[in-house]
CSV table of N, CA and C in Angstrom, one decimal:
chain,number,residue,atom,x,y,z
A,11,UNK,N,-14.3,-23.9,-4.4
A,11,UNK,CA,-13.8,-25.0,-5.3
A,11,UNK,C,-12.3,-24.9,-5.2
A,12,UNK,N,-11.8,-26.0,-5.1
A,12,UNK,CA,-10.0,-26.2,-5.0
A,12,UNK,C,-9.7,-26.0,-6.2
A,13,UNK,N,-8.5,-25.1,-6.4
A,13,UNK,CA,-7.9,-25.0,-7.5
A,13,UNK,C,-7.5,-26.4,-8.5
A,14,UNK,N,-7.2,-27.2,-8.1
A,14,UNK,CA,-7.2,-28.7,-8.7
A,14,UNK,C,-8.7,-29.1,-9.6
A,15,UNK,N,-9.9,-28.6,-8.9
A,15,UNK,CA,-11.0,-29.2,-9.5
A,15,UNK,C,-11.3,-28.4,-10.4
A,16,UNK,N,-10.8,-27.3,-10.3
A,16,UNK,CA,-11.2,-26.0,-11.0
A,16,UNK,C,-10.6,-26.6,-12.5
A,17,UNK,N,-9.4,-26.8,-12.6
A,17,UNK,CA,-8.3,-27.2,-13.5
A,17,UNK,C,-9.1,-28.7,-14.3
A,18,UNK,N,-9.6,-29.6,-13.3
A,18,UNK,CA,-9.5,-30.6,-13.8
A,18,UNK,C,-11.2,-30.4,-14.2
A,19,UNK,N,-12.0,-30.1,-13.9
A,19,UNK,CA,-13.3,-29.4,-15.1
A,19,UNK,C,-13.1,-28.6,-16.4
A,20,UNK,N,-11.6,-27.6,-16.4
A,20,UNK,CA,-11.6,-27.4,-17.8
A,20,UNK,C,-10.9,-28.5,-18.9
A,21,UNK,N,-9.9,-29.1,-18.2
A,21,UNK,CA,-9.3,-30.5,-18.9
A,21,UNK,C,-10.1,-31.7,-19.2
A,22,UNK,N,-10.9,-31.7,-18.2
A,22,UNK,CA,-12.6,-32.4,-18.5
A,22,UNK,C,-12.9,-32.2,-19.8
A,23,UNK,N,-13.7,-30.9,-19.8
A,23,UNK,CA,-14.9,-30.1,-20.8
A,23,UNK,C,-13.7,-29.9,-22.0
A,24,UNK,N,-12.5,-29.6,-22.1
A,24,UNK,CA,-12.1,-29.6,-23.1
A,24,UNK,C,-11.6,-30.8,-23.8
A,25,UNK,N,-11.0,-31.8,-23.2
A,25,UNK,CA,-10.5,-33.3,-23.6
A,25,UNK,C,-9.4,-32.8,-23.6
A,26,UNK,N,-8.4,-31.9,-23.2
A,26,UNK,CA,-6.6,-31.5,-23.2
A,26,UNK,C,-6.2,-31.8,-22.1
A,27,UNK,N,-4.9,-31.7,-22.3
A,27,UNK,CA,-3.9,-32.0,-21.6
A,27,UNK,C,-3.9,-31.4,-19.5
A,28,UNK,N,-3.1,-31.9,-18.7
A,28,UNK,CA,-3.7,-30.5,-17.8
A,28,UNK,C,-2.5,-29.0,-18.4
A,29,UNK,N,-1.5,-29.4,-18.9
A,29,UNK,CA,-1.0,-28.0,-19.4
A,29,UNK,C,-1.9,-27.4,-19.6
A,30,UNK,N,-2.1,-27.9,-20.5
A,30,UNK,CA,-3.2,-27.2,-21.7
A,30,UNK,C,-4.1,-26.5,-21.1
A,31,UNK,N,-5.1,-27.2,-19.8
A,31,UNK,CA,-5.9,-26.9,-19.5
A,31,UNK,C,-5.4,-25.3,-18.3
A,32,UNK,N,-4.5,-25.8,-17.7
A,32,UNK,CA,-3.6,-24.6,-16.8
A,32,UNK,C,-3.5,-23.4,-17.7
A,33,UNK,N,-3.0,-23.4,-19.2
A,33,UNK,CA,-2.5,-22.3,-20.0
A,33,UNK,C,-4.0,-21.5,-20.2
A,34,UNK,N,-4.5,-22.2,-20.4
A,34,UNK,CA,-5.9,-21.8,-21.1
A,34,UNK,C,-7.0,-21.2,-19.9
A,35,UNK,N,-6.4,-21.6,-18.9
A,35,UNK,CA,-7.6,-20.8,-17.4
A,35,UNK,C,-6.9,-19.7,-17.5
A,36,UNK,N,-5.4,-19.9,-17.4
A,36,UNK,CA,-4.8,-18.3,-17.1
A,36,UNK,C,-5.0,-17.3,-18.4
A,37,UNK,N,-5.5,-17.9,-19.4
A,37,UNK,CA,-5.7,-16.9,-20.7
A,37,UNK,C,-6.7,-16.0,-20.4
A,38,UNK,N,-8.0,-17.5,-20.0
A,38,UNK,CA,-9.0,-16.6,-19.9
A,38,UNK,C,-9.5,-15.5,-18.5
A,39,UNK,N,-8.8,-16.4,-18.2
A,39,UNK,CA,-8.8,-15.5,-16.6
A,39,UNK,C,-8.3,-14.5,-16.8
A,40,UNK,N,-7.3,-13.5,-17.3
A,40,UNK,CA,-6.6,-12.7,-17.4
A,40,UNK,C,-7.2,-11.8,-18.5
A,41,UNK,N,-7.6,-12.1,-19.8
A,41,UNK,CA,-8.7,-11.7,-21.0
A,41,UNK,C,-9.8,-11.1,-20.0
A,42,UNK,N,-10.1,-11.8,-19.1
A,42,UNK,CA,-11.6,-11.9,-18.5
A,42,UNK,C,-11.3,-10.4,-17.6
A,43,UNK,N,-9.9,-10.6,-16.7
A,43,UNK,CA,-10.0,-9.5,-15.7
A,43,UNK,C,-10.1,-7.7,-16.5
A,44,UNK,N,-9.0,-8.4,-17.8
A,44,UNK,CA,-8.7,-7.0,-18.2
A,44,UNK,C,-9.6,-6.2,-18.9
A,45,UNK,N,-10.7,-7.2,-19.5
A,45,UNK,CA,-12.1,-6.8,-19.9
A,45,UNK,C,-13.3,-5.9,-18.6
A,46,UNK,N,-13.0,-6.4,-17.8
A,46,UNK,CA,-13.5,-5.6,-16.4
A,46,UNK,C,-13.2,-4.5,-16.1
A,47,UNK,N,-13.8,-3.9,-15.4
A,47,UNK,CA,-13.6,-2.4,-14.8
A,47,UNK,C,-12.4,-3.1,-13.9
A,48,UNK,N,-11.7,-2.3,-12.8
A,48,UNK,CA,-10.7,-2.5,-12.0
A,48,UNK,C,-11.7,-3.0,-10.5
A,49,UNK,N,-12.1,-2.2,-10.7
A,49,UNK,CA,-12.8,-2.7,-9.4
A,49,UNK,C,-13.8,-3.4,-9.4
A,50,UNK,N,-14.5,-4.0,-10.5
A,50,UNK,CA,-15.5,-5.5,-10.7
A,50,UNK,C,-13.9,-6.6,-10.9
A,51,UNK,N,-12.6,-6.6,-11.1
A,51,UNK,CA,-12.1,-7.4,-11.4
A,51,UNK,C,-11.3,-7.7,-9.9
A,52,UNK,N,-11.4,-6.6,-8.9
A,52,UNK,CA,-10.9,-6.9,-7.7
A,52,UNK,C,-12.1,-7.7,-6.8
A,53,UNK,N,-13.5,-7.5,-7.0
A,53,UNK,CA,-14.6,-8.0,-6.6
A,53,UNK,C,-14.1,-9.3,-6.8
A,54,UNK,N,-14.3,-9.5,-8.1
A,54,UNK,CA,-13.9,-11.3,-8.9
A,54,UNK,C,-12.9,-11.9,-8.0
A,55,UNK,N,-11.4,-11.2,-8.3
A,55,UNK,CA,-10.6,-12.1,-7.5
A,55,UNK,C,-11.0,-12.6,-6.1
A,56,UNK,N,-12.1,-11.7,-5.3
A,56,UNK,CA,-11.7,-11.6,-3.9
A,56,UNK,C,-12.5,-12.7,-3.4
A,57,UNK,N,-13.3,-13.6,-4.3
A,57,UNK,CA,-14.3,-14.8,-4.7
A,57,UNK,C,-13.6,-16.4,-5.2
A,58,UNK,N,-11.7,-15.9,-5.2
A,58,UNK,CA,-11.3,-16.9,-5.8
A,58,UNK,C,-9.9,-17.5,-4.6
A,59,UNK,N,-9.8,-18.9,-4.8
A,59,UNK,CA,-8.8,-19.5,-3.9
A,59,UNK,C,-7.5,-18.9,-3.7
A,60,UNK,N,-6.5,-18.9,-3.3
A,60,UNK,CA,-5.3,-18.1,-3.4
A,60,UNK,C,-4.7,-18.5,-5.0
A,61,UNK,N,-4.6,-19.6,-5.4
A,61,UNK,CA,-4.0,-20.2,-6.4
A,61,UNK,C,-4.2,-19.5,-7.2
A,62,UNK,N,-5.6,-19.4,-8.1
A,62,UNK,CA,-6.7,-18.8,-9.3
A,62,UNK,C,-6.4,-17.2,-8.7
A,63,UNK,N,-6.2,-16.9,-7.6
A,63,UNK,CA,-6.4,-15.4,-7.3
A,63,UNK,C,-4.7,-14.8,-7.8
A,64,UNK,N,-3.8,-15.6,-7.8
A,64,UNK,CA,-2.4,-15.3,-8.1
A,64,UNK,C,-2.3,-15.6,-9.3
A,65,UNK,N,-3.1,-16.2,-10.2
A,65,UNK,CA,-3.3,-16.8,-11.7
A,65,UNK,C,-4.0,-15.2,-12.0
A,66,UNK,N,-4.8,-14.9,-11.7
A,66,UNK,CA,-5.8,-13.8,-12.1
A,66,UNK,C,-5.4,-12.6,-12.2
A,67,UNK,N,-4.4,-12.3,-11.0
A,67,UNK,CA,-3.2,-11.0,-10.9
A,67,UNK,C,-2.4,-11.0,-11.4
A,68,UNK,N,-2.1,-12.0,-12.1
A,68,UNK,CA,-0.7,-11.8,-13.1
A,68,UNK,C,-0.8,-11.0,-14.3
A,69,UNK,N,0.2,-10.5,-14.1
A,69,UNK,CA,0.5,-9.5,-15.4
A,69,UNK,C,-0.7,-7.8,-15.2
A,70,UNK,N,-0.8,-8.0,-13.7
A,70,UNK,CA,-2.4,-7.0,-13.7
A,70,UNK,C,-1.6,-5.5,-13.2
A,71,UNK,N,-2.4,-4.6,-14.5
A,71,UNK,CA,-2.2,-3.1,-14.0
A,71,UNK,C,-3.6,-2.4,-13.5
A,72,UNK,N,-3.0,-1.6,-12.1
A,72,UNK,CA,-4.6,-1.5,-11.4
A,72,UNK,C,-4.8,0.1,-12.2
A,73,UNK,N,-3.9,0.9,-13.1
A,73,UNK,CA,-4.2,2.0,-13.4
A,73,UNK,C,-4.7,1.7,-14.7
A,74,UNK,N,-5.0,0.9,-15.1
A,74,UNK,CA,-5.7,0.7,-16.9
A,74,UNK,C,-7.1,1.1,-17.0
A,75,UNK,N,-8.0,0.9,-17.9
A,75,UNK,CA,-9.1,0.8,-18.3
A,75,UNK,C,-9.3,-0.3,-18.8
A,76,UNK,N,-10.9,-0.3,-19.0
A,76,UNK,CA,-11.5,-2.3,-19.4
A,76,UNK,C,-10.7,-2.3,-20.7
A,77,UNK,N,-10.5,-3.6,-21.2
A,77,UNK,CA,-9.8,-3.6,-22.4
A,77,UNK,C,-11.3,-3.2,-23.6
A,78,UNK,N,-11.4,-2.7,-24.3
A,78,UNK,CA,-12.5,-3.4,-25.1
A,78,UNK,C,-12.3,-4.1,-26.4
A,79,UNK,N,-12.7,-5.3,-25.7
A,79,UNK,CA,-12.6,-6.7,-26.7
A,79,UNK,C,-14.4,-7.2,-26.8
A,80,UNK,N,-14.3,-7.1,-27.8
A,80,UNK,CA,-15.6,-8.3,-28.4
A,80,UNK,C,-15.1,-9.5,-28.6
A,81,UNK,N,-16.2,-10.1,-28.8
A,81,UNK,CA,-15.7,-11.5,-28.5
A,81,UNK,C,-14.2,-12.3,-29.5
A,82,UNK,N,-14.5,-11.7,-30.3
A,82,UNK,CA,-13.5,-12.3,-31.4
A,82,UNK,C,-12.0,-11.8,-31.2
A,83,UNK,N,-11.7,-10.6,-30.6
A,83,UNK,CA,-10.5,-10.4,-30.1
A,83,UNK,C,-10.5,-10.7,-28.6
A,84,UNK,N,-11.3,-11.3,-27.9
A,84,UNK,CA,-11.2,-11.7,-26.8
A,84,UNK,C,-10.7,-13.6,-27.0
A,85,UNK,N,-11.4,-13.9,-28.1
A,85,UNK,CA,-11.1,-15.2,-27.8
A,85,UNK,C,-9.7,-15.5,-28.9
A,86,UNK,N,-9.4,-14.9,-29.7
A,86,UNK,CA,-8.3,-14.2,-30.5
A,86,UNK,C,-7.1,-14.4,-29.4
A,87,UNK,N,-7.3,-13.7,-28.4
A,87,UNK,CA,-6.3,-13.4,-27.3
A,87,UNK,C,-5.9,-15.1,-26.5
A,88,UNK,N,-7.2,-15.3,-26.3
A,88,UNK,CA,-7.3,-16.7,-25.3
A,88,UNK,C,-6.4,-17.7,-26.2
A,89,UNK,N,-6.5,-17.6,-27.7
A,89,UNK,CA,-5.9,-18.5,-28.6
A,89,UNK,C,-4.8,-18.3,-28.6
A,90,UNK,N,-4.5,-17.0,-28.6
A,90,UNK,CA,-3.0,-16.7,-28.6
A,90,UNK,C,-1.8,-17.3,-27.1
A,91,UNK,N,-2.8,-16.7,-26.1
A,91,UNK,CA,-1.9,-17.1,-25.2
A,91,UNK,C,-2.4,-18.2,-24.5
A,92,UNK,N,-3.2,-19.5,-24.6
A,92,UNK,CA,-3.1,-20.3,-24.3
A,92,UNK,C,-2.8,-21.6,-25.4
A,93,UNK,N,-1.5,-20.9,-26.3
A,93,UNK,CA,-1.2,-21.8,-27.1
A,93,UNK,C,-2.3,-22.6,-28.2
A,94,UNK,N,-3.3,-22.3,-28.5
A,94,UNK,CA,-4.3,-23.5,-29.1
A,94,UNK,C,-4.3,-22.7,-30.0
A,95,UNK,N,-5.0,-24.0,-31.0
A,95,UNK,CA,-4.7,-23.9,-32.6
A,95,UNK,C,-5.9,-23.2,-33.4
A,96,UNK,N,-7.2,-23.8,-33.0
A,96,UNK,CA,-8.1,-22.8,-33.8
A,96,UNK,C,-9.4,-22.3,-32.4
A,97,UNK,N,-9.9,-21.0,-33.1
A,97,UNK,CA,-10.9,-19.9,-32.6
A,97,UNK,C,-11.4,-21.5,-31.9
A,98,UNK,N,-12.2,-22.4,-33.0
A,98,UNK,CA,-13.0,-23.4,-31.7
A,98,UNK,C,-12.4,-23.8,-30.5
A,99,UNK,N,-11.2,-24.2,-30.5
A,99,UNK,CA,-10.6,-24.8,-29.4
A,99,UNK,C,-10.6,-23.5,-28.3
A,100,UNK,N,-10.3,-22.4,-28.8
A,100,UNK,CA,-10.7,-20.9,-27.7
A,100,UNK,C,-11.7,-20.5,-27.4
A,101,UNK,N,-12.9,-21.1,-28.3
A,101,UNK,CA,-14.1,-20.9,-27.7
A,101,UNK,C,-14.5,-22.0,-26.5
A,102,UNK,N,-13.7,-23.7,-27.0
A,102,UNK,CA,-14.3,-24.4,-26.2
A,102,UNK,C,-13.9,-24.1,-24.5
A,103,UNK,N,-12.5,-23.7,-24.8
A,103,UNK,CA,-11.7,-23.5,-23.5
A,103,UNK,C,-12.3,-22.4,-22.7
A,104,UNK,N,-12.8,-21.3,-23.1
A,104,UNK,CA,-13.0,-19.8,-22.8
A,104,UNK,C,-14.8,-20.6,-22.1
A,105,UNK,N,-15.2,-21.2,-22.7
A,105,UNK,CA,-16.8,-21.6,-21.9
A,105,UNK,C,-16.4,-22.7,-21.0
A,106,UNK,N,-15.2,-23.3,-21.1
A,106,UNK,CA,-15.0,-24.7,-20.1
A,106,UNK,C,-14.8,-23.8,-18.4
A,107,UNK,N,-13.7,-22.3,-18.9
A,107,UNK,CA,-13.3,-21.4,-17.9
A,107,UNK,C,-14.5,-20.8,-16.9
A,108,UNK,N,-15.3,-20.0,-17.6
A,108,UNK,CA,-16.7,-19.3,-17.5
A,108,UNK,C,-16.9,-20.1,-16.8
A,109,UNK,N,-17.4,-21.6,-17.2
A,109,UNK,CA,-18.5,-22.2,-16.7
A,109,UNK,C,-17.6,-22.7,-14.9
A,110,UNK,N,-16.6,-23.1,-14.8
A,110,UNK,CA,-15.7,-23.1,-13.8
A,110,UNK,C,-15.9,-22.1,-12.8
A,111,UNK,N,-15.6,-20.5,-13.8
A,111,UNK,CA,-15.9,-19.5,-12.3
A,111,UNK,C,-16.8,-19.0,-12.4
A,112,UNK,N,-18.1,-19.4,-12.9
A,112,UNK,CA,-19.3,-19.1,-12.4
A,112,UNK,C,-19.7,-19.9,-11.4
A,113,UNK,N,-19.2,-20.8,-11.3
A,113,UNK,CA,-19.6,-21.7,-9.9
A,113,UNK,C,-18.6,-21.3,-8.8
A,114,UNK,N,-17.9,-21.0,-9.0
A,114,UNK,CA,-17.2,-20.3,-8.1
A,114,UNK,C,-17.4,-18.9,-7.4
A,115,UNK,N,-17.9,-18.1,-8.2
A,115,UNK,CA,-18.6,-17.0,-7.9
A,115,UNK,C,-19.8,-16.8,-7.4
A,116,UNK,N,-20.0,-16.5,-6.3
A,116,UNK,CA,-21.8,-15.8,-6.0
A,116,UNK,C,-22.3,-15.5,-7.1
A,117,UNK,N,-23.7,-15.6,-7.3
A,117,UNK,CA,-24.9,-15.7,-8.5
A,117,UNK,C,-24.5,-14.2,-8.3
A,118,UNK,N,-25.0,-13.1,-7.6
A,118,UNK,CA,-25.0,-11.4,-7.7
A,118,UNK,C,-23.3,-10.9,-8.7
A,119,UNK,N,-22.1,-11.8,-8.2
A,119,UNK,CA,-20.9,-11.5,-8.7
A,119,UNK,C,-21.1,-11.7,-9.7
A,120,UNK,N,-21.4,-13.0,-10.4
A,120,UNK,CA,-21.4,-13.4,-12.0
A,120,UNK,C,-22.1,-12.7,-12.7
A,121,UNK,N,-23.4,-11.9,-12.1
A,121,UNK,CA,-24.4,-11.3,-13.1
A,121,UNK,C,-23.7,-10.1,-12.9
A,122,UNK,N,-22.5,-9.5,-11.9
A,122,UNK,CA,-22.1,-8.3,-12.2
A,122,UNK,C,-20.8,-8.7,-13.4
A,123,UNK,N,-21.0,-9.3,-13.4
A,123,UNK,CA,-19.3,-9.5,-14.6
A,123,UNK,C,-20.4,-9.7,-16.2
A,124,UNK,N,-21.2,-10.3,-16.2
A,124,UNK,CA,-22.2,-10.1,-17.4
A,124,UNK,C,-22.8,-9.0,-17.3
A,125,UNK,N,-22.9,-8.2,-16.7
A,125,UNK,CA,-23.3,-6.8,-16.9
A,125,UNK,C,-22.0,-6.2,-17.7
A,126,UNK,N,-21.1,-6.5,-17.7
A,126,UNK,CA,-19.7,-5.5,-18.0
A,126,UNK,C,-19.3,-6.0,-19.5
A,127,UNK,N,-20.3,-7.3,-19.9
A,127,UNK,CA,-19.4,-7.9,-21.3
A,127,UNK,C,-20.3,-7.7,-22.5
A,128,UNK,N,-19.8,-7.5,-23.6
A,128,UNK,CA,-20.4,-7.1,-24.6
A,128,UNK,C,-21.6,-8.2,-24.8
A,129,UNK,N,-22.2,-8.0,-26.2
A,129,UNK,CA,-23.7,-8.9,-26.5
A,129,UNK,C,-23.0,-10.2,-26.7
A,130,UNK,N,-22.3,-10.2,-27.7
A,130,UNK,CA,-21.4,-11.1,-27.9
A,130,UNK,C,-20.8,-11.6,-27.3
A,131,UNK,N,-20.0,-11.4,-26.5
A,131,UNK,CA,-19.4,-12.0,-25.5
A,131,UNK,C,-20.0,-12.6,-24.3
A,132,UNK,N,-21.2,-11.9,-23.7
A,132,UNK,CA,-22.2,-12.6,-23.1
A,132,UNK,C,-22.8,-13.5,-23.0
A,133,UNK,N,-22.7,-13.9,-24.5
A,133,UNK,CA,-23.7,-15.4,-25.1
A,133,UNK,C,-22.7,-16.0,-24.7
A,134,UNK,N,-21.4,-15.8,-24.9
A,134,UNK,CA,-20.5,-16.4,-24.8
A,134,UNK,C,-20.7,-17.6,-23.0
A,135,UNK,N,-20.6,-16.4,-22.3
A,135,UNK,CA,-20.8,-16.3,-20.5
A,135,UNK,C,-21.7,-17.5,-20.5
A,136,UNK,N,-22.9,-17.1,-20.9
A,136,UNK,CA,-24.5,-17.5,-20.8
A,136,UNK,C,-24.4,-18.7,-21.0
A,137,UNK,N,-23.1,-19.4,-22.2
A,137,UNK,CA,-23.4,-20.5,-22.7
A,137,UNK,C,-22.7,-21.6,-22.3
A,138,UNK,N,-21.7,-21.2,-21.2
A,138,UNK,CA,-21.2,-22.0,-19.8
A,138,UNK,C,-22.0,-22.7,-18.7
């Protein structure tokens, strides 16, 4: 998928702006990596356009550990840094994202990234 369509499905599914929709992929994208192991989150990128793949590495340390975030500090985060006003608007954004790179992803890749996310957070996945 072209990074443009990628963008313009979450600005779609959410009814925002494309800022909005740009700030809010790189939230979750980045929420999403650092919630991963290092090496399921190098799997991920290596599944993504150059664009989304330099979106995805930003700000990325390869000596960390997964973050552990449940869903509510995960979408906490998404709120925070993609500017939006309430948890719904980071829930809507965070499933408009999912649902984006799971189509971008091989089916084996995406059920390895739902293997790695809490219960809560999974539904979350699931509901993309």
């Amino acid at each position: 998928m072209r990074p443009e369509v990628f963008y313009r499905r979450v600005v779609v599914e959410t009814g925002r702006d494309v800022g909005d929709g740009r700030r809010a992929t790189a939230a979750v994208l980045c929420a999403l990596r650092d919630r991963l192991t290092p090496e399921e989150a190098e799997q991920a990128a290596a599944q993504l356009p150059a664009e989304l793949k330099a979106v995805w590495r930003t700000g990325e340390r390869r000596d960390r550990r997964p973050a552990k975030m449940r869903r509510d500090a995960f979408l906490e985060r998404v709120r925070t840094e993609a500017q939006l006003e309430t948890p719904r608007q980071a829930r809507a954004a965070t499933v408009a994202v999912f649902a984006a790179l799971k189509d971008q992803l091989s089916t084996g890749e995406a059920d390895d990234i739902l293997a790695q996310l809490p219960k809560d957070l999974k539904d979350v996945w699931r509901a993309a």
